[in-house]
Amino acid sequence: MSKTPFTLAVATLAFTSAIATADEPKRGGVIDTIIQPEPPGLVLGMVQNDPTRKVAGSIYEGLLRYSTDLEPIPQLAESWEVSEDGLTYIFHLRENVKWHDGEPFTAEDVVFSADVFHRELNPSARAVLQHVESIEATDDHTVVFTLAEPFGPFLISFEAGTFTMVPKHIYEGTDFRDNEANNHPIGTGPFEFDSWDRGTVIKLVRNDDYYEEGLPYLDGVNWHIIPDGASRAVAFENGTVDVLPNGTVENFDIPRLSAMENVCITDEGNEYFSPFAMLWMNNREGPTADKRFRQAVMYAMNREFARDVLWNGMGKVPLSAFGSNAKFQHEGLEPYDYDPDRARELLDEMGYDGEEVRLLPLPYGETWTRWAEAVQQNLREVGVNVTTVATDVGGWNQRLGDWDYDLAFTYLYQYGDPALGITRSYRSDNIEKGSPWNNVEGYENERIDELFDQAATAYPESAREEYYHEAQEILHEDVPVGWLLELGFPTIYRCDVKNLVTSGVGINDAFRDAWLDR
């Protein structure tokens, strides 16, 4: 192990919440909430979409949590040390943690999760792991990550959805995707999986052996599956559900619901993810393989209309690939303003002949359906022959994973640093069939690969900025994807649900600290 001096980063067990409550918490009760759409699975790391993260974030954990200021907070790691050269990270694990089946959680689980499970299945984790030379368990409760070169955002990459801890004793030596345990996920989190009545409700119950003394306060959490947006709003209005996580009701219902008596609303809890809506554009074949067509799409779309009308003014129109919450945004780029005439010029220049273009909406509710209709209309107005191909969530995942689309709606998280949440969408070595979360568009540019490599490990921050600015200029010209909107995602809840959002990942790990004042 490196002999380089270390600085103690954190050594505390007392921090149990990023936001303390002035009231004495009460024990008991079940929170009823909504998940929309129904997740395709609950094994984090194997499935990384938003519905899975929301539900499974109470079942699984990572080594760290993060405050709303994106400062690391102890979770499965109680403390950690970082060498002065930034190459060695030592995590000291809690000693009283058990998996939900009663087996002890150890350093071997961390090594297996990071070095085996995630290297095979998780594109977000792989983007980080490419900088890791070795992962070693030096004893049952100590793990050492040795990096090949310094990687600035390494310490903010350990939240549960990116570096999920999974049980080695259950998954080692198996086909991960076909393991029977996938039907009854086992984590270390404050709630255990109880049951899943498909199409109706997912029930989680308190983990009575949770390592944080006194937590959780709740007896359980019921995640109701209500496909119709209007019915979800009614379920909140009539008291059937207590919490509406971000994205679970249509935007046009938010003003009415948030004005109700005993209703609170917060936009906190999105700091880590910074959800960023994009339009995948297949760079491999057809009209979308021509960057002039992709530029025309950007000019054709009325993104301000989408923000103001479809999203009730919530969110921001992005300048380019880097959202305003991302580090190193290049503010000197020329915006792609709504300009149908310029779109038509570009289509004429490339000789577009009316070839059909398939548009795949995101099946997450009426707002997204309306958005797809608006984009379809925008493109038809400039002469693009667009056909909408609607699917359910499973079909959407499969089509994107198989690259069977021309244009497709999505939204991805930017994770606070470009090396974590932005790089994965543009590096050529992150092109792999089977996932809707990597370089799905098939963009290949050697200079972009070089710049993202250099920016991830450059020191100091000013050097990183120089590389990222050049990368943004290239991406801005090539338009590998369409940049739609930095999403505004408020959470609506009864005011007697206390201490709900306590971290920068919001609802994804909220219920460990929440309690009911009833």
Coordinates of C-alpha atoms in Angstrom, one line a residue, residues 25-438:
P25 CA -39.4 12.4 16.1
K26 CA -42.3 9.9 16.6
R27 CA -42.0 6.3 15.8
G28 CA -44.5 4.3 13.8
G29 CA -46.8 4.7 10.9
V30 CA -46.5 3.9 7.2
I31 CA -46.0 6.5 4.4
D32 CA -48.0 6.0 1.3
T33 CA -46.3 7.4 -1.8
I34 CA -46.3 6.9 -5.6
I35 CA -43.8 5.5 -8.1
Q36 CA -44.3 6.4 -11.7
P37 CA -43.8 4.5 -13.9
E38 CA -43.5 1.0 -12.4
P39 CA -39.8 0.1 -12.2
P40 CA -38.6 -2.7 -14.4
G41 CA -36.6 -4.2 -11.5
L42 CA -35.4 -3.2 -8.0
V43 CA -31.7 -4.3 -8.1
L44 CA -29.7 -1.1 -8.1
G45 CA -26.6 -1.3 -10.1
M46 CA -28.3 -3.7 -12.5
V47 CA -31.1 -1.2 -13.2
Q48 CA -30.3 2.6 -12.9
N49 CA -33.5 4.3 -14.1
D50 CA -35.2 6.8 -11.9
P51 CA -38.1 4.7 -10.6
T52 CA -35.7 1.9 -9.5
R53 CA -33.5 4.5 -7.8
K54 CA -36.4 6.0 -5.9
V55 CA -37.7 2.7 -4.5
A56 CA -34.5 0.7 -4.1
G57 CA -32.7 3.7 -2.6
S58 CA -34.3 2.6 0.7
I59 CA -33.2 -1.0 0.3
Y60 CA -29.6 -0.6 -0.9
E61 CA -26.9 1.8 0.2
G62 CA -23.5 3.1 -0.9
L63 CA -20.4 3.9 1.1
L64 CA -21.4 7.5 1.3
R65 CA -24.4 9.9 1.2
Y66 CA -24.2 13.5 0.2
S67 CA -25.6 16.7 1.6
T68 CA -27.5 19.2 -0.4
D69 CA -24.2 21.0 -0.8
L70 CA -22.7 17.8 -2.1
E71 CA -20.5 17.2 0.8
P72 CA -19.9 13.5 1.6
I73 CA -21.7 12.1 4.7
P74 CA -20.9 8.7 6.3
Q75 CA -23.1 5.8 5.3
L76 CA -21.6 2.3 5.1
A77 CA -18.2 3.9 5.5
E78 CA -17.9 5.6 8.8
S79 CA -14.7 7.4 7.9
W80 CA -12.2 7.7 5.1
E81 CA -8.7 8.9 4.3
V82 CA -7.2 10.3 1.1
S83 CA -3.5 10.4 0.4
E84 CA -2.0 13.7 -0.4
D85 CA -1.2 12.7 -3.9
G86 CA -4.9 11.8 -4.5
L87 CA -4.1 8.3 -5.5
T88 CA -5.2 6.2 -2.5
Y89 CA -8.5 6.2 -0.7
I90 CA -9.0 4.2 2.5
F91 CA -12.5 3.5 3.6
H92 CA -13.2 2.3 7.1
L93 CA -16.5 0.4 7.2
R94 CA -19.0 0.2 10.0
E95 CA -18.7 -3.0 12.0
N96 CA -22.3 -3.7 12.9
V97 CA -23.9 -3.8 9.5
K98 CA -25.9 -6.8 8.3
W99 CA -27.5 -7.7 5.0
H100 CA -31.3 -8.1 5.2
D101 CA -30.8 -11.9 5.3
G102 CA -28.7 -11.6 8.4
E103 CA -25.2 -12.1 6.9
P104 CA -22.5 -9.6 7.9
F105 CA -21.6 -6.8 5.5
T106 CA -17.8 -6.8 5.0
A107 CA -15.0 -5.3 2.9
E108 CA -15.2 -8.3 0.5
D109 CA -18.7 -7.1 -0.4
V110 CA -17.3 -3.7 -1.4
V111 CA -14.6 -5.3 -3.5
F112 CA -17.0 -7.6 -5.2
S113 CA -19.6 -4.8 -5.8
A114 CA -17.2 -2.3 -7.3
D115 CA -14.6 -4.6 -9.0
V116 CA -16.9 -7.3 -10.4
F117 CA -20.6 -6.5 -10.3
H118 CA -20.4 -2.8 -11.4
R119 CA -17.6 -3.3 -14.0
E120 CA -19.9 -5.7 -15.8
L121 CA -23.3 -4.0 -15.4
N122 CA -23.1 -0.3 -14.5
P123 CA -21.9 2.2 -17.1
S124 CA -22.0 5.1 -14.6
A125 CA -19.6 3.1 -12.2
R126 CA -17.5 2.0 -15.1
A127 CA -16.7 5.6 -16.1
V128 CA -15.3 6.0 -12.6
L129 CA -13.6 2.6 -12.4
Q130 CA -11.5 3.2 -15.4
H131 CA -9.4 5.4 -13.2
V132 CA -9.0 2.7 -10.5
E133 CA -6.0 0.5 -10.6
S134 CA -6.9 -1.8 -7.8
I135 CA -9.4 -2.4 -5.0
E136 CA -8.3 -4.3 -1.9
A137 CA -9.8 -5.5 1.3
T138 CA -7.0 -5.2 3.8
D139 CA -9.3 -6.6 6.6
D140 CA -13.0 -7.2 7.1
H141 CA -13.8 -3.5 7.6
T142 CA -11.1 -1.7 5.5
V143 CA -11.1 -1.2 1.7
V144 CA -8.3 0.5 -0.2
F145 CA -9.0 2.0 -3.7
T146 CA -5.7 2.8 -5.6
L147 CA -6.1 5.1 -8.6
A148 CA -3.9 5.1 -11.6
E149 CA -4.0 8.9 -11.6
P150 CA -5.7 11.6 -9.6
F151 CA -9.5 11.8 -10.3
G152 CA -11.0 14.9 -8.8
P153 CA -14.7 13.8 -8.4
F154 CA -13.8 10.3 -7.0
L155 CA -15.1 11.0 -3.5
I156 CA -18.6 12.1 -4.8
S157 CA -19.2 9.0 -6.8
F158 CA -20.2 6.6 -4.0
E159 CA -24.0 7.2 -3.7
A160 CA -26.2 4.2 -3.7
G161 CA -27.4 4.4 -7.3
T162 CA -23.9 4.6 -8.8
F163 CA -21.9 2.4 -6.4
T164 CA -24.6 0.2 -5.0
M165 CA -23.3 -2.3 -2.4
V166 CA -24.6 -5.8 -3.3
P167 CA -24.1 -9.1 -1.4
K168 CA -21.2 -11.1 -2.6
H169 CA -22.6 -14.3 -1.0
I170 CA -25.7 -14.1 -3.2
Y171 CA -24.3 -13.0 -6.5
E172 CA -20.7 -14.4 -6.8
G173 CA -20.5 -17.0 -9.5
T174 CA -24.0 -16.5 -10.8
D175 CA -25.5 -15.0 -13.9
F176 CA -26.3 -11.6 -12.3
R177 CA -29.3 -10.8 -14.5
D178 CA -30.9 -14.2 -13.9
N179 CA -30.2 -14.6 -10.2
E180 CA -33.3 -15.6 -8.3
A181 CA -32.5 -13.0 -5.6
N182 CA -33.4 -10.2 -8.1
N183 CA -37.1 -11.0 -7.3
H184 CA -36.4 -10.3 -3.6
P185 CA -33.6 -7.7 -3.4
I186 CA -31.4 -7.9 -0.3
G187 CA -29.5 -4.8 0.8
T188 CA -28.3 -3.1 4.0
G189 CA -30.7 -0.2 3.9
P190 CA -33.2 1.1 6.5
F191 CA -36.1 -0.8 4.8
E192 CA -36.5 -4.3 3.6
F193 CA -38.3 -5.5 0.6
D194 CA -41.7 -7.1 1.6
S195 CA -43.8 -7.6 -1.4
W196 CA -44.6 -6.4 -5.0
D197 CA -48.1 -6.7 -6.3
R198 CA -47.3 -6.0 -9.9
G199 CA -49.3 -3.0 -11.2
T200 CA -50.5 -2.1 -7.7
V201 CA -48.0 -1.6 -4.9
I202 CA -44.5 -2.2 -3.7
K203 CA -44.2 -2.6 0.1
L204 CA -41.1 -2.0 2.1
V205 CA -40.9 -2.6 5.9
R206 CA -38.6 -1.4 8.6
N207 CA -35.2 -3.1 8.9
D208 CA -35.3 -3.8 12.7
D209 CA -31.5 -4.6 12.6
Y210 CA -30.5 -1.3 10.9
Y211 CA -27.2 -0.1 12.2
E212 CA -28.2 3.5 12.8
E213 CA -29.7 3.5 16.3
G214 CA -33.3 4.6 16.4
L215 CA -33.7 4.6 12.6
P216 CA -35.9 4.3 10.7
Y217 CA -38.8 5.8 12.5
L218 CA -41.4 4.5 10.1
D219 CA -42.9 1.1 10.1
G220 CA -42.8 1.0 6.3
V221 CA -43.3 2.7 3.0
N222 CA -45.9 1.7 0.4
W223 CA -45.1 2.7 -3.2
H224 CA -48.4 2.8 -5.1
I225 CA -48.4 2.2 -8.9
I226 CA -51.1 4.4 -10.4
P227 CA -50.6 4.6 -14.2
D228 CA -53.0 7.5 -14.9
G229 CA -51.7 11.0 -14.1
A230 CA -55.1 12.4 -13.1
S231 CA -55.7 9.5 -10.7
R232 CA -52.3 10.1 -9.1
A233 CA -53.3 13.7 -8.4
V234 CA -56.7 12.6 -7.0
A235 CA -54.9 10.0 -4.8
F236 CA -53.0 12.9 -3.1
E237 CA -56.1 15.2 -2.9
N238 CA -58.2 12.6 -1.2
G239 CA -55.4 11.5 1.3
T240 CA -54.7 8.1 -0.2
V241 CA -51.0 9.1 -0.5
D242 CA -48.8 11.4 1.6
V243 CA -45.9 12.1 -0.7
L244 CA -45.7 12.9 -4.4
P245 CA -42.0 12.4 -5.5
N246 CA -40.8 14.6 -8.3
G247 CA -42.2 13.6 -11.6
T248 CA -45.2 11.7 -10.4
V249 CA -47.9 14.2 -11.2
E250 CA -48.3 16.2 -14.4
N251 CA -46.8 19.6 -14.2
F252 CA -50.1 21.4 -14.8
D253 CA -51.4 19.8 -11.6
I254 CA -48.6 21.1 -9.4
P255 CA -49.9 24.7 -8.7
R256 CA -53.3 23.3 -7.6
L257 CA -51.9 20.5 -5.4
S258 CA -49.3 22.7 -3.7
A259 CA -51.9 25.3 -2.7
M260 CA -53.9 22.7 -0.7
E261 CA -54.1 23.0 3.1
N262 CA -51.4 21.1 5.0
V263 CA -49.3 20.7 1.8
C264 CA -45.6 21.5 1.5
I265 CA -43.4 21.6 -1.5
T266 CA -39.6 21.6 -1.9
D267 CA -37.2 21.6 -4.8
E268 CA -34.4 20.4 -2.6
G269 CA -33.0 16.9 -3.2
N270 CA -32.1 17.3 -6.9
E271 CA -28.6 18.8 -6.2
Y272 CA -26.7 15.6 -6.7
F273 CA -28.5 14.5 -9.8
S274 CA -29.3 17.7 -11.7
P275 CA -31.7 15.9 -14.1
F276 CA -31.0 16.9 -17.7
A277 CA -33.5 16.1 -20.5
M278 CA -32.0 15.1 -23.8
L279 CA -33.1 13.9 -27.2
W280 CA -31.0 10.9 -28.3
M281 CA -30.1 11.2 -32.0
N282 CA -28.8 8.0 -33.6
N283 CA -25.4 9.0 -35.0
R284 CA -24.9 5.7 -36.9
E285 CA -27.3 5.8 -39.8
G286 CA -30.1 7.7 -41.6
P287 CA -30.6 11.4 -41.6
T288 CA -29.6 11.7 -37.9
A289 CA -26.0 10.6 -38.8
D290 CA -25.5 14.0 -40.5
K291 CA -24.6 16.7 -38.0
R292 CA -26.4 19.2 -40.1
F293 CA -29.6 17.3 -39.5
R294 CA -28.9 17.3 -35.8
Q295 CA -28.2 21.0 -35.8
A296 CA -31.5 21.5 -37.7
V297 CA -33.3 19.6 -34.9
M298 CA -31.9 22.0 -32.3
Y299 CA -33.0 25.1 -34.2
A300 CA -36.4 23.6 -35.0
M301 CA -37.3 22.8 -31.4
N302 CA -39.1 25.5 -29.4
R303 CA -37.5 24.7 -26.0
E304 CA -38.8 27.9 -24.4
F305 CA -42.3 26.7 -25.1
A306 CA -41.6 23.4 -23.5
R307 CA -40.3 25.0 -20.4
D308 CA -43.0 27.7 -20.1
V309 CA -46.0 25.7 -21.1
L310 CA -45.3 22.1 -20.5
W311 CA -43.1 22.5 -17.4
N312 CA -44.9 25.5 -15.8
G313 CA -41.8 27.6 -16.1
M314 CA -39.8 25.1 -14.0
G315 CA -36.3 24.4 -15.2
K316 CA -33.8 26.0 -17.6
V317 CA -33.1 25.8 -21.3
P318 CA -29.5 24.5 -21.5
L319 CA -26.8 26.2 -23.5
S320 CA -25.2 22.9 -24.5
A321 CA -24.1 19.6 -23.1
F322 CA -23.2 21.0 -19.6
G323 CA -26.1 22.1 -17.5
S324 CA -25.9 25.2 -15.3
N325 CA -25.3 23.1 -12.2
A326 CA -22.4 21.3 -13.8
K327 CA -18.8 22.5 -13.1
F328 CA -17.0 24.1 -16.0
Q329 CA -19.9 25.2 -18.1
H330 CA -18.7 27.2 -21.2
E331 CA -20.9 30.3 -21.1
G332 CA -19.3 31.7 -24.3
L333 CA -21.1 29.3 -26.7
E334 CA -23.7 30.6 -29.1
P335 CA -27.1 29.4 -28.1
Y336 CA -29.3 27.2 -30.3
D337 CA -32.2 29.6 -30.3
Y338 CA -35.6 28.7 -31.9
D339 CA -35.0 29.4 -35.6
P340 CA -37.1 27.4 -38.0
D341 CA -35.6 29.2 -41.0
R342 CA -32.1 28.2 -40.1
A343 CA -33.3 24.6 -39.6
R344 CA -34.8 24.5 -43.1
E345 CA -31.5 25.9 -44.5
L346 CA -29.5 23.1 -42.9
L347 CA -31.9 20.5 -44.2
D348 CA -31.7 21.9 -47.7
E349 CA -27.9 22.0 -47.5
M350 CA -27.6 18.3 -46.5
G351 CA -30.2 17.3 -49.2
Y352 CA -32.7 15.8 -46.8
D353 CA -35.2 14.0 -49.0
G354 CA -38.1 13.4 -46.6
E355 CA -36.8 10.1 -45.2
E356 CA -38.9 8.9 -42.3
V357 CA -37.5 9.6 -38.8
R358 CA -38.9 7.7 -35.8
L359 CA -39.4 9.6 -32.6
L360 CA -39.5 7.6 -29.4
P361 CA -41.3 9.4 -26.5
L362 CA -40.4 8.8 -22.9
P363 CA -43.3 6.8 -21.4
Y364 CA -43.3 8.7 -18.0
G365 CA -46.6 10.4 -18.2
E366 CA -48.7 12.9 -20.1
T367 CA -46.2 15.8 -19.8
W368 CA -43.7 13.7 -21.7
T369 CA -46.3 12.7 -24.3
R370 CA -47.2 16.3 -24.9
W371 CA -43.6 17.2 -25.2
A372 CA -43.0 14.6 -27.9
E373 CA -46.1 15.9 -29.7
A374 CA -44.7 19.4 -29.6
V375 CA -41.3 18.3 -30.9
Q376 CA -43.0 16.3 -33.6
Q377 CA -44.9 19.4 -34.7
N378 CA -41.8 21.6 -34.6
L379 CA -39.9 19.1 -36.8
R380 CA -42.8 18.7 -39.3
E381 CA -43.0 22.5 -39.6
V382 CA -39.5 22.6 -41.0
G383 CA -40.1 19.6 -43.3
V384 CA -39.0 16.6 -41.3
N385 CA -41.1 13.4 -41.8
V386 CA -41.5 12.4 -38.2
T387 CA -43.4 9.3 -37.0
T388 CA -44.0 8.7 -33.3
V389 CA -43.3 5.2 -32.0
A390 CA -44.9 4.9 -28.6
T391 CA -43.9 2.1 -26.2
D392 CA -44.1 1.2 -22.5
V393 CA -41.1 1.5 -20.2
G394 CA -39.8 -2.0 -21.1
G395 CA -40.1 -1.3 -24.8
W396 CA -38.4 2.0 -24.5
N397 CA -35.5 0.4 -22.6
Q398 CA -35.2 -2.3 -25.2
R399 CA -35.3 -0.1 -28.2
L400 CA -32.7 2.2 -26.8
G401 CA -30.5 -0.7 -25.7
D402 CA -30.8 -2.2 -29.2
W403 CA -30.2 1.2 -30.9
D404 CA -33.6 0.7 -32.6
Y405 CA -34.6 4.4 -32.9
D406 CA -33.8 7.7 -34.7
L407 CA -34.8 10.2 -32.1
A408 CA -35.7 9.4 -28.5
F409 CA -36.5 11.3 -25.3
T410 CA -34.6 10.6 -22.1
Y411 CA -33.2 12.4 -19.1
L412 CA -30.0 11.7 -17.4
Y413 CA -28.3 12.8 -14.2
Q414 CA -25.2 15.1 -14.4
Y415 CA -24.0 14.1 -10.9
G416 CA -22.3 17.4 -10.0
D417 CA -19.1 16.8 -12.0
P418 CA -18.7 16.3 -15.8
A419 CA -16.5 13.3 -15.3
L420 CA -19.3 11.5 -13.5
G421 CA -22.5 12.3 -15.3
I422 CA -21.7 13.9 -18.7
T423 CA -18.6 12.0 -20.0
R424 CA -20.5 8.7 -20.2
S425 CA -22.8 10.1 -22.9
Y426 CA -20.0 11.0 -25.3
R427 CA -17.0 8.8 -24.9
S428 CA -16.6 6.2 -27.7
D429 CA -15.5 3.4 -25.3
N430 CA -18.9 3.8 -23.5
I431 CA -20.8 2.6 -26.6
E432 CA -22.3 -0.8 -25.7
K433 CA -25.6 -2.4 -26.6
G434 CA -28.0 -3.3 -23.9
S435 CA -28.1 -0.1 -21.8
P436 CA -30.1 3.1 -22.3
W437 CA -27.7 5.1 -20.1
N438 CA -24.4 5.1 -21.9

